[in-house]
mmCIF file with all atom_site columns, C-alpha atoms in Angstrom:
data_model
loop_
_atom_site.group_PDB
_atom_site.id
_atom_site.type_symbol
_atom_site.label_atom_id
_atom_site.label_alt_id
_atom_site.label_comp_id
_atom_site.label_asym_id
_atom_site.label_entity_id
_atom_site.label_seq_id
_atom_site.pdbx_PDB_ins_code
_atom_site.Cartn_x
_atom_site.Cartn_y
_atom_site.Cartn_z
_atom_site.occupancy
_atom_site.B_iso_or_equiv
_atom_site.pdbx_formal_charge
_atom_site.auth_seq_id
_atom_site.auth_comp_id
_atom_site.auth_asym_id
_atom_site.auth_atom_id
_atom_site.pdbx_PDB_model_num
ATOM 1  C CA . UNK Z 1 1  ? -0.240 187.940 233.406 1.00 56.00 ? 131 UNK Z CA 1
ATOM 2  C CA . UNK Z 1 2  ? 3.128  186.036 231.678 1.00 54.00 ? 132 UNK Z CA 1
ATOM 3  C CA . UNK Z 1 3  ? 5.657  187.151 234.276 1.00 57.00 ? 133 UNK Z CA 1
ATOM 4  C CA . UNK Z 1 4  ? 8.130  186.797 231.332 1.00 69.00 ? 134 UNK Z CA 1
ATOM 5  C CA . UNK Z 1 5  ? 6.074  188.068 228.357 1.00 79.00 ? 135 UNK Z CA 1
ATOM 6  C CA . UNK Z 1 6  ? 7.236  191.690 227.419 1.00 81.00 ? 136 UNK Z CA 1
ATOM 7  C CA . UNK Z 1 7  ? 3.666  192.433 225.436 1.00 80.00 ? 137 UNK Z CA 1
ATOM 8  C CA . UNK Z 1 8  ? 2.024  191.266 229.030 1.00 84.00 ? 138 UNK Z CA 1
ATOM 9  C CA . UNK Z 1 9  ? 4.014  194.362 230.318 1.00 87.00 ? 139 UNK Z CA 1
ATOM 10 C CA . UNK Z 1 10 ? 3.438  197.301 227.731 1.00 87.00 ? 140 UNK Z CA 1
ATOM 11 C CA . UNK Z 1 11 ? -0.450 196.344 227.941 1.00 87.00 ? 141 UNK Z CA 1
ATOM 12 C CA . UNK Z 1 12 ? -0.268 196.703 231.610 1.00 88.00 ? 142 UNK Z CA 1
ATOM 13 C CA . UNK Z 1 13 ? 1.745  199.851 231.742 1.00 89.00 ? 143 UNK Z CA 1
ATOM 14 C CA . UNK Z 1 14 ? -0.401 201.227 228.646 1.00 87.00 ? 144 UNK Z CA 1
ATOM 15 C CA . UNK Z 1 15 ? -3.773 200.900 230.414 1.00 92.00 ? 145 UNK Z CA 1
ATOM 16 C CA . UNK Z 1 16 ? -2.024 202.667 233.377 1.00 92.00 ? 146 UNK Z CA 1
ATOM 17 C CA . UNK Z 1 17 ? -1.070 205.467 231.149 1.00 89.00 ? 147 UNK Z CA 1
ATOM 18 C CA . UNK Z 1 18 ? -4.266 206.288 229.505 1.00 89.00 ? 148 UNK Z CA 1
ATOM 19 C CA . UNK Z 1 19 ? -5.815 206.059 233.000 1.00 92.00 ? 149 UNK Z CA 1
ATOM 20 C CA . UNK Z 1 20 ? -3.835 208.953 233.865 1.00 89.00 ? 150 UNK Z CA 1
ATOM 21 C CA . UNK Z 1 21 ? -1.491 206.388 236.318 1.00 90.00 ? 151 UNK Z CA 1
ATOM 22 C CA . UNK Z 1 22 ? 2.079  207.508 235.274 1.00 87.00 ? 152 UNK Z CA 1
ATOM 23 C CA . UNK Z 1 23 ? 3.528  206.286 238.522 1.00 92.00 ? 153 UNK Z CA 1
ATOM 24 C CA . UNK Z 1 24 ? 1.835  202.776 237.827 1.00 94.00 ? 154 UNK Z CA 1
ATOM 25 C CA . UNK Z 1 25 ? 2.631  202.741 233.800 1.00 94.00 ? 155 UNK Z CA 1
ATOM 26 C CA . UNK Z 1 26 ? 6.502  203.622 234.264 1.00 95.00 ? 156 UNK Z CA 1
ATOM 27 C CA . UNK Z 1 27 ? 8.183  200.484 235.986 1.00 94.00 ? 157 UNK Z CA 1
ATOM 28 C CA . UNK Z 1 28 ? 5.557  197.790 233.801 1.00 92.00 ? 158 UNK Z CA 1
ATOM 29 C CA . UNK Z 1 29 ? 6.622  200.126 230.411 1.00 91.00 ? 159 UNK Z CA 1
ATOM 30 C CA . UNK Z 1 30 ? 10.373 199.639 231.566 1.00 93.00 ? 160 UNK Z CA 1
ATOM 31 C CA . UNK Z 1 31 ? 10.005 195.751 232.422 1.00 90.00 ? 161 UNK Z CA 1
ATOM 32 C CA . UNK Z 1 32 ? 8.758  195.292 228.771 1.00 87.00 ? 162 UNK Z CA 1
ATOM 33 C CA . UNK Z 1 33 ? 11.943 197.242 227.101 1.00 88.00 ? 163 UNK Z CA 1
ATOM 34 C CA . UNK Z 1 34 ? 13.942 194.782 229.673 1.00 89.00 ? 164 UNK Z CA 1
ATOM 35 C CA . UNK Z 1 35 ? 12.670 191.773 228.577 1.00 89.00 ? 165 UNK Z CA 1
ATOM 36 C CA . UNK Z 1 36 ? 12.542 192.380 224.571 1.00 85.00 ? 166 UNK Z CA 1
ATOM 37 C CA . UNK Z 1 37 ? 16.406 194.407 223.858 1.00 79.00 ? 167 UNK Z CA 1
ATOM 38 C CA . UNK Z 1 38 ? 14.659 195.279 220.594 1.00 83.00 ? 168 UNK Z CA 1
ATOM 39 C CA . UNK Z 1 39 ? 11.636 196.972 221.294 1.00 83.00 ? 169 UNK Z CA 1
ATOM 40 C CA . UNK Z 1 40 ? 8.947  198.099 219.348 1.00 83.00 ? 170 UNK Z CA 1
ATOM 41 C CA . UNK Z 1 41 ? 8.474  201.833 218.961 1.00 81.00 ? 171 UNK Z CA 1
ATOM 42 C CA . UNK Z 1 42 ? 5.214  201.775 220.543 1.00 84.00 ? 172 UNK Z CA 1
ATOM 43 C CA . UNK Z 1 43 ? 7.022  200.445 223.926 1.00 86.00 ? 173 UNK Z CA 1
ATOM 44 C CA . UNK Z 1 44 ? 9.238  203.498 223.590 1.00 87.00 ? 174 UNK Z CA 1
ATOM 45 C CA . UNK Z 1 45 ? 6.633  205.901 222.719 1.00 86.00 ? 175 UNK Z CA 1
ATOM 46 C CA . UNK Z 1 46 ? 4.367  204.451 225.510 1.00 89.00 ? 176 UNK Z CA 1
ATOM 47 C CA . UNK Z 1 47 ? 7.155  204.953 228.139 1.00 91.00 ? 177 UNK Z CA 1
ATOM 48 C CA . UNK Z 1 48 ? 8.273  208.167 226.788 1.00 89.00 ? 178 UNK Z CA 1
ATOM 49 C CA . UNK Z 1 49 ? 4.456  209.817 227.261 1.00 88.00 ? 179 UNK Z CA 1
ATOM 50 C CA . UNK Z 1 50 ? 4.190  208.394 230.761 1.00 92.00 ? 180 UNK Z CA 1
ATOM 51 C CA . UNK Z 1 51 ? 7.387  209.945 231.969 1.00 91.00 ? 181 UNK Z CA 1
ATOM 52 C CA . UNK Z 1 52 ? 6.062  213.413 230.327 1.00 87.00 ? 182 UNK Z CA 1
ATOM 53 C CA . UNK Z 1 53 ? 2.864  212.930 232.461 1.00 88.00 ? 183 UNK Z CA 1
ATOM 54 C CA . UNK Z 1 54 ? 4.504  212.594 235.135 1.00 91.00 ? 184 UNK Z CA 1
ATOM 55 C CA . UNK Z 1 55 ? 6.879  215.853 234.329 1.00 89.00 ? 185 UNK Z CA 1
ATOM 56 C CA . UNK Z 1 56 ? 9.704  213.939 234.039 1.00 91.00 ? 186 UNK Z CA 1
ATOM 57 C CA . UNK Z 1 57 ? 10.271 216.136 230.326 1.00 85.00 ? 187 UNK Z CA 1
ATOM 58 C CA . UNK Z 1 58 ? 14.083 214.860 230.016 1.00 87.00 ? 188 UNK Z CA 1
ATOM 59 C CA . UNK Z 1 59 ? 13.497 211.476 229.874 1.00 90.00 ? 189 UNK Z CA 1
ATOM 60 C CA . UNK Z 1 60 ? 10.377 211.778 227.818 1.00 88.00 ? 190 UNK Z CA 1
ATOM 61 C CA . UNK Z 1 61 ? 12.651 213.524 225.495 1.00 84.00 ? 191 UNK Z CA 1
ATOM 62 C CA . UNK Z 1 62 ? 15.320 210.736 225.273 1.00 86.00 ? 192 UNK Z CA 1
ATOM 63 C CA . UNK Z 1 63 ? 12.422 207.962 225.187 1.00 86.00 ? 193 UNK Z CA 1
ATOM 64 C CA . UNK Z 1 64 ? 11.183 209.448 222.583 1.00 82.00 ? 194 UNK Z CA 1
ATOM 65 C CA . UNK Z 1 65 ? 14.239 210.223 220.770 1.00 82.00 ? 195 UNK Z CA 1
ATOM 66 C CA . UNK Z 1 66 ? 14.693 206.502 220.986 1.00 83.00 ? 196 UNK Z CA 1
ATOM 67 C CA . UNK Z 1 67 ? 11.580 205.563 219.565 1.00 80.00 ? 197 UNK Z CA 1
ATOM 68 C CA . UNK Z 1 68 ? 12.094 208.017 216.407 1.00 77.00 ? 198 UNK Z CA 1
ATOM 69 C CA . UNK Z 1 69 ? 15.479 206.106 215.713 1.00 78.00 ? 199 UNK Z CA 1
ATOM 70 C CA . UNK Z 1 70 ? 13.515 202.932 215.555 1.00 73.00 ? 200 UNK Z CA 1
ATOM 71 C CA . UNK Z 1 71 ? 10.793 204.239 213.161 1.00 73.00 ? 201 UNK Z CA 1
ATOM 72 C CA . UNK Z 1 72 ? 10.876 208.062 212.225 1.00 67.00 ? 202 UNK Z CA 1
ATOM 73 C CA . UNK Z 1 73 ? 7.509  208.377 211.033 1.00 69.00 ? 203 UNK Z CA 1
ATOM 74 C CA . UNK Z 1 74 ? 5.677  207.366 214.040 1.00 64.00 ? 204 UNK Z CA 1
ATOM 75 C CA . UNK Z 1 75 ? 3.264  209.879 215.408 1.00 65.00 ? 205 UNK Z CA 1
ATOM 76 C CA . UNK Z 1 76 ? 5.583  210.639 218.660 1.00 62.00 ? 206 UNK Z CA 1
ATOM 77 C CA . UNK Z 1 77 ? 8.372  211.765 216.460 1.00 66.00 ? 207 UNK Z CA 1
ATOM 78 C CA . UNK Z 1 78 ? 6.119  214.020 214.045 1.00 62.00 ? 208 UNK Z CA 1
ATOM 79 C CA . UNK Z 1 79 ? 5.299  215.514 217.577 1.00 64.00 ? 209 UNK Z CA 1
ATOM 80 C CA . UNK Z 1 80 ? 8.507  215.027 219.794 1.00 61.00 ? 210 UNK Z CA 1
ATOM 81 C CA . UNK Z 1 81 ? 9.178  218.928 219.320 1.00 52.00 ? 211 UNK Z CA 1
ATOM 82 C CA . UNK Z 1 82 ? 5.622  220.270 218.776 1.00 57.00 ? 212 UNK Z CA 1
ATOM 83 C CA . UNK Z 1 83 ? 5.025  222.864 221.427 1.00 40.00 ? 213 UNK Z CA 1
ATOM 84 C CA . UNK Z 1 84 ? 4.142  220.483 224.580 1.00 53.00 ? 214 UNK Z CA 1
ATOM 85 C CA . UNK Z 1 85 ? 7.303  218.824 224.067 1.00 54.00 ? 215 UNK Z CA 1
ATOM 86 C CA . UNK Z 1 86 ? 9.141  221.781 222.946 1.00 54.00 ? 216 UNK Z CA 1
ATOM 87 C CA . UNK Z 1 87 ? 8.099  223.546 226.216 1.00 57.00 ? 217 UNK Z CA 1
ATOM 88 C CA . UNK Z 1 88 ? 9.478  220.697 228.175 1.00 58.00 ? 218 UNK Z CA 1
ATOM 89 C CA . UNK Z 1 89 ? 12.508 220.586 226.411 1.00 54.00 ? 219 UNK Z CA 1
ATOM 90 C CA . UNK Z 1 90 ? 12.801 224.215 227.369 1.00 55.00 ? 220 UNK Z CA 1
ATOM 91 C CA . UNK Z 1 91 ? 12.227 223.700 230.721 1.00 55.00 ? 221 UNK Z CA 1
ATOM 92 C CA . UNK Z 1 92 ? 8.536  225.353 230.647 1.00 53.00 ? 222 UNK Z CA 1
ATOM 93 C CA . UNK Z 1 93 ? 6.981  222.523 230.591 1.00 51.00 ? 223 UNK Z CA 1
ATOM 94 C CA . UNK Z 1 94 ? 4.557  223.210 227.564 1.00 47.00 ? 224 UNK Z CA 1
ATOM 95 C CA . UNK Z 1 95 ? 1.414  223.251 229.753 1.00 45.00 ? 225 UNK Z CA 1
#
């Protein structure tokens, strides 16, 4: 893996996600968003869906807030308050 290649990172931490390894994906989604200051959405939206598998709700929220300010019509924001996320928000956790 290119230690310095951002894209190395969110494939990494992507993988880990999808293999239900939040505690794995986190730190490799949060080296790519250090190593490219403009990230694409999809780094964001990655990184905000591992930290809400992980329960970490608030800063799935403000991940994901993040990634709708870089493109509002990606899936995550036509689903950032649907009732998963809403429940989080809450403090119910949706599940």
């Amino acid at each position: 893996m290119a230690p310095n290649r951002a894209d190395s990172f969110m494939v990494l931490g992507h993988v880990y996600m999808i293999a239900d390894m939040g505690k794995e994906a986190i730190p490799m989604l949060q080296k790519d968003i250090l190593l490219n200051p403009h990230p694409p959405s999809m780094y964001l939206q990655n990184l905000a869906w591992s930290y809400y598998y992980e329960g970490q709700y608030e800063k799935a929220i403000a991940e994901g807030k993040k990634c709708c300010k870089c493109e509002p019509q990606q899936y995550l924001c036509t689903s950032l308050f649907d009732m998963r996320l809403y429940g989080a928000e809450s403090g119910s956790g949706g599940t």
